[in-house]
mmCIF file of C-alpha atoms in Angstrom:
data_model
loop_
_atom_site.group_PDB
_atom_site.id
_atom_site.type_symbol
_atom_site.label_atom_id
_atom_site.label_comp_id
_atom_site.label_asym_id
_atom_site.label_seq_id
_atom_site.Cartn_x
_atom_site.Cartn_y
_atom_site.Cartn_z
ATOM 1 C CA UNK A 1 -16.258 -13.580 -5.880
ATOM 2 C CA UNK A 2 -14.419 -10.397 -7.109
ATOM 3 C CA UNK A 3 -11.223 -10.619 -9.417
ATOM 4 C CA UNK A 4 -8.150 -11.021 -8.037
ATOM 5 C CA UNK A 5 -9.368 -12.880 -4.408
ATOM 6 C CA UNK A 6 -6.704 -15.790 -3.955
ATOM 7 C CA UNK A 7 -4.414 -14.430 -6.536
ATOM 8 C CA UNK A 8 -1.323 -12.574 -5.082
ATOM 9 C CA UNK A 9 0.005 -9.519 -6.839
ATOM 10 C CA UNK A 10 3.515 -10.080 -8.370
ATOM 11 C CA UNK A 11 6.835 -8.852 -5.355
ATOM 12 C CA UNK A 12 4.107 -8.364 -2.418
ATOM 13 C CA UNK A 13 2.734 -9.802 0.547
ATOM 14 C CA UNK A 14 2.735 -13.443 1.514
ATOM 15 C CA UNK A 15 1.844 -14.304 4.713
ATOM 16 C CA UNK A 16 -0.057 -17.115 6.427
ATOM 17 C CA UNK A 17 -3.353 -16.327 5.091
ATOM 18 C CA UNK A 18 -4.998 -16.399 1.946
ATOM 19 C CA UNK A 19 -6.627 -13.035 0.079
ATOM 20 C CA UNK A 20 -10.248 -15.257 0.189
ATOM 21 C CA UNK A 21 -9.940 -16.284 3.600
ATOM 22 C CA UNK A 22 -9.273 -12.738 4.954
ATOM 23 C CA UNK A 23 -11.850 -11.264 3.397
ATOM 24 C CA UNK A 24 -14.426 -14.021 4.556
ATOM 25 C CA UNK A 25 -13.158 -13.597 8.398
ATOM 26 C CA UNK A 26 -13.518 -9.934 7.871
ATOM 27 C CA UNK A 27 -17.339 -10.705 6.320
ATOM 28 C CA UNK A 28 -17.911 -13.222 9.035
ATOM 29 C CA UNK A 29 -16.869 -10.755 12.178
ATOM 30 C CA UNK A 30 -18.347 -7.404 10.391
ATOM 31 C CA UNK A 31 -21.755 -9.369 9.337
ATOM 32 C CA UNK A 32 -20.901 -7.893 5.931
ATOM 33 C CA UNK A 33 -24.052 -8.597 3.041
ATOM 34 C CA UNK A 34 -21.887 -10.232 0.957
ATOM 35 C CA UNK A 35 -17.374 -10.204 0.316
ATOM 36 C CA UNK A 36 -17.816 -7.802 -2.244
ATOM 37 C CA UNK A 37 -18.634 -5.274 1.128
ATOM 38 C CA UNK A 38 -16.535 -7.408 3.176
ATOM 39 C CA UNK A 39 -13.621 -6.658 0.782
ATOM 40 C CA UNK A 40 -14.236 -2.999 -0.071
ATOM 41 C CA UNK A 41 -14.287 -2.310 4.343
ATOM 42 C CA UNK A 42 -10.940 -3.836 4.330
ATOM 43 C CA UNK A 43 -8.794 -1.598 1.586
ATOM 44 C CA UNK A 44 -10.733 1.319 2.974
ATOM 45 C CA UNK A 45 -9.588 0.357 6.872
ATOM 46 C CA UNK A 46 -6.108 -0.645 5.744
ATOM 47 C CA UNK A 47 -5.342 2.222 3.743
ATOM 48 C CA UNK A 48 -6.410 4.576 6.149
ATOM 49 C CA UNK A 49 -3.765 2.905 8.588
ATOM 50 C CA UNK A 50 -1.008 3.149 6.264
ATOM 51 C CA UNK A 51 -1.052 6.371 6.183
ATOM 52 C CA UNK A 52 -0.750 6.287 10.011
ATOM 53 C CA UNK A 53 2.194 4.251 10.050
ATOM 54 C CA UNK A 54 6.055 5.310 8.818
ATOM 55 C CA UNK A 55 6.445 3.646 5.607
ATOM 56 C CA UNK A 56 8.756 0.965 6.209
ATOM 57 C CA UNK A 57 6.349 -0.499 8.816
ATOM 58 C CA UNK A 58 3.615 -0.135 6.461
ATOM 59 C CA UNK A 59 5.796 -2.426 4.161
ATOM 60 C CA UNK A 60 6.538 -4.931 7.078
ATOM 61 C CA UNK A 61 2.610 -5.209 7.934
ATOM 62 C CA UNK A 62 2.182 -5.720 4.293
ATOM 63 C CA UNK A 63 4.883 -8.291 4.349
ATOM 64 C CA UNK A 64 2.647 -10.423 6.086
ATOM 65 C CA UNK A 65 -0.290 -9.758 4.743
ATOM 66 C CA UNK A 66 -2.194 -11.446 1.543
ATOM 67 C CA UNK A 67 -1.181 -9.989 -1.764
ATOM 68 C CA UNK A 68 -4.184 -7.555 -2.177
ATOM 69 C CA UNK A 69 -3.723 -6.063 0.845
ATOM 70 C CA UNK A 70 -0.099 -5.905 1.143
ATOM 71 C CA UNK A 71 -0.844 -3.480 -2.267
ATOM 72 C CA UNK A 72 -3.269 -1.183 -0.465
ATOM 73 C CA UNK A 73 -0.918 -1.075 2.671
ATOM 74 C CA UNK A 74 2.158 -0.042 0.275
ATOM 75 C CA UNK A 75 0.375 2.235 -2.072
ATOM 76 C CA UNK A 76 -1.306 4.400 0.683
ATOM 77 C CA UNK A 77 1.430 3.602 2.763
ATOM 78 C CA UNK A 78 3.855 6.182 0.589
ATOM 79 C CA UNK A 79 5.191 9.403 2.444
ATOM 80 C CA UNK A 80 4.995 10.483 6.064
ATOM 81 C CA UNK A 81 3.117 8.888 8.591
ATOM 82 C CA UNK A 82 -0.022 11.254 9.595
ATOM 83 C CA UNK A 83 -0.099 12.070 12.989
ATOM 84 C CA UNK A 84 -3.850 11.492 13.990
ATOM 85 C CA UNK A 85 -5.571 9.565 16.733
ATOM 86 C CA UNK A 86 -7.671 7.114 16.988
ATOM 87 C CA UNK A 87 -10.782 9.314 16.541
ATOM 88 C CA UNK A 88 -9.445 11.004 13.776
ATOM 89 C CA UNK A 89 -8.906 7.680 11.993
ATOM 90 C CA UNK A 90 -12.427 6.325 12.594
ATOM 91 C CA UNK A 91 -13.310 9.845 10.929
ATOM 92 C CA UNK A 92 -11.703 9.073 8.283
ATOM 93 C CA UNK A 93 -13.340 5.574 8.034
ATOM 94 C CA UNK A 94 -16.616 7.113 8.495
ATOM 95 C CA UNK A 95 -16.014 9.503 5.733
ATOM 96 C CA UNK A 96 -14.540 6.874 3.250
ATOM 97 C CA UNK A 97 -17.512 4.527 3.859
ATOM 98 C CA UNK A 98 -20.303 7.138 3.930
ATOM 99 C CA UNK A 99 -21.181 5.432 7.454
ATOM 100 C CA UNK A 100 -21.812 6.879 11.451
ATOM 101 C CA UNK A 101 -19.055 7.017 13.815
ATOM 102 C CA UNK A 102 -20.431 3.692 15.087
ATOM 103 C CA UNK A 103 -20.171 2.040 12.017
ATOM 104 C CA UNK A 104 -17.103 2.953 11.377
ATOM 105 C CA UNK A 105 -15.891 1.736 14.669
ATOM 106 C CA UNK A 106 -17.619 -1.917 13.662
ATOM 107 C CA UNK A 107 -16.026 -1.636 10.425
ATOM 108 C CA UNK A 108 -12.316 -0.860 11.695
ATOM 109 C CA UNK A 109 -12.276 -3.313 14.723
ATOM 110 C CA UNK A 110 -13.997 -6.169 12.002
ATOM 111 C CA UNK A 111 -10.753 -5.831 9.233
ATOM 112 C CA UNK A 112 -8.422 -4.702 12.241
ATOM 113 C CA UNK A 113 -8.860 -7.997 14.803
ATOM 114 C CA UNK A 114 -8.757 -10.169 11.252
ATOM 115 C CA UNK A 115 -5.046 -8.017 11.045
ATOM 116 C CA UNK A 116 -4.205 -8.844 14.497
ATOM 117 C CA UNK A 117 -5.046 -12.847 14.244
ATOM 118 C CA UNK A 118 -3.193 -12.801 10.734
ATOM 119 C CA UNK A 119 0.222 -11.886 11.712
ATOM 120 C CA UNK A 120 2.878 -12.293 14.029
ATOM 121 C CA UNK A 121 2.270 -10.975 17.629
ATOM 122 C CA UNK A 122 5.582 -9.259 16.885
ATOM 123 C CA UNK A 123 4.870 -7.310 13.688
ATOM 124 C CA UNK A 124 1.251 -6.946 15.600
ATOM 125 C CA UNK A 125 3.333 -5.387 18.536
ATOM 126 C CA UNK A 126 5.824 -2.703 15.918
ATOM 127 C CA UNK A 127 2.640 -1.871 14.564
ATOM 128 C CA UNK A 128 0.679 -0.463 18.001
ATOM 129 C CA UNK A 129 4.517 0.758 19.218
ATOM 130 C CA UNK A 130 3.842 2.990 16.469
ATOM 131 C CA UNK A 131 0.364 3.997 17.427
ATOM 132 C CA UNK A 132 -1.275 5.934 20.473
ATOM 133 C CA UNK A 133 -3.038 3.849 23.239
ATOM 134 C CA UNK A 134 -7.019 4.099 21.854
ATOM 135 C CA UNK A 135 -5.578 2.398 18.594
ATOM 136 C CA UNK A 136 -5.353 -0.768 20.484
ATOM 137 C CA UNK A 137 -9.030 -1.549 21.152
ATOM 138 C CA UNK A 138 -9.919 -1.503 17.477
ATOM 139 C CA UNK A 139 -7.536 -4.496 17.405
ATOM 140 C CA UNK A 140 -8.903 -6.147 19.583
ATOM 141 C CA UNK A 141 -6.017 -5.884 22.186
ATOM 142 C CA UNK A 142 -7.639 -3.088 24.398
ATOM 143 C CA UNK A 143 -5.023 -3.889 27.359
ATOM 144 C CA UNK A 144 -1.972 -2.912 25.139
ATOM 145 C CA UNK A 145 -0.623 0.372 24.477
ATOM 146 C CA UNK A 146 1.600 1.665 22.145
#
């Protein structure tokens, strides 16, 4: 397994779920080759939505969220929210991981319904407040809005 899976990083994250376990729930629902995939998908997907969401929500996501990730989700998470949709974002997967539109979709909903089953439905609901309508599908919560 990579470096660091498990482990943490020092004044972030927590949460109910470990790094390891994440990332294998993320393999298990994107049919990832291996975690090393599994685990690359889900920085990519989560720093792409930091940079959708205002900063301090960013750093309540990341709150409860696995040290690793709450990292990504801080880090990319610094300055304004963007202002793009959910097309725009699966773009922006697509580009980052050199995949189709489709993929990308596969890709965001796999790390995205992991997010959604890995914290609280009330941080899960401040989140998609924050977000336009089409965001919801990709977490697996296609009859919410935000």
């Amino acid at each position: 397994m990579p470096a660091g899976i498990g482990v943490p990083e020092a004044g972030y994250g927590g949460g109910g779920v470990r790094y390891d376990e994440f990332v294998a729930k993320v393999r298990d629902r994107g049919e990832y080759a291996d975690p090393a995939e599994a685990e690359r998908v889900t920085h990519l997907v989560l720093g792409i939505l930091a940079q959708r969401l205002h900063p301090d929500e960013a750093e309540d996501l990341a709150a409860q969220l696995p040290g690793p990730l709450a990292a990504t989700l801080i880090s990319a998470g610094q300055g304004a929210a963007g202002a793009f949709g959910s097309r725009e974002f699966l773009a922006r997967v697509a580009t980052g991981a050199g995949a189709t539109a489709r993929t990308a979709e596969w890709d965001a909903s796999a790390v995205l319904c992991t997010v959604a089953e890995a914290v609280s439905g009330g941080e899960l609901n401040d989140v998609l407040t924050q977000l336009p309508s089409g965001y919801a599908a990709l977490f697996g919560r296609a009859g919410l809005s935000g």
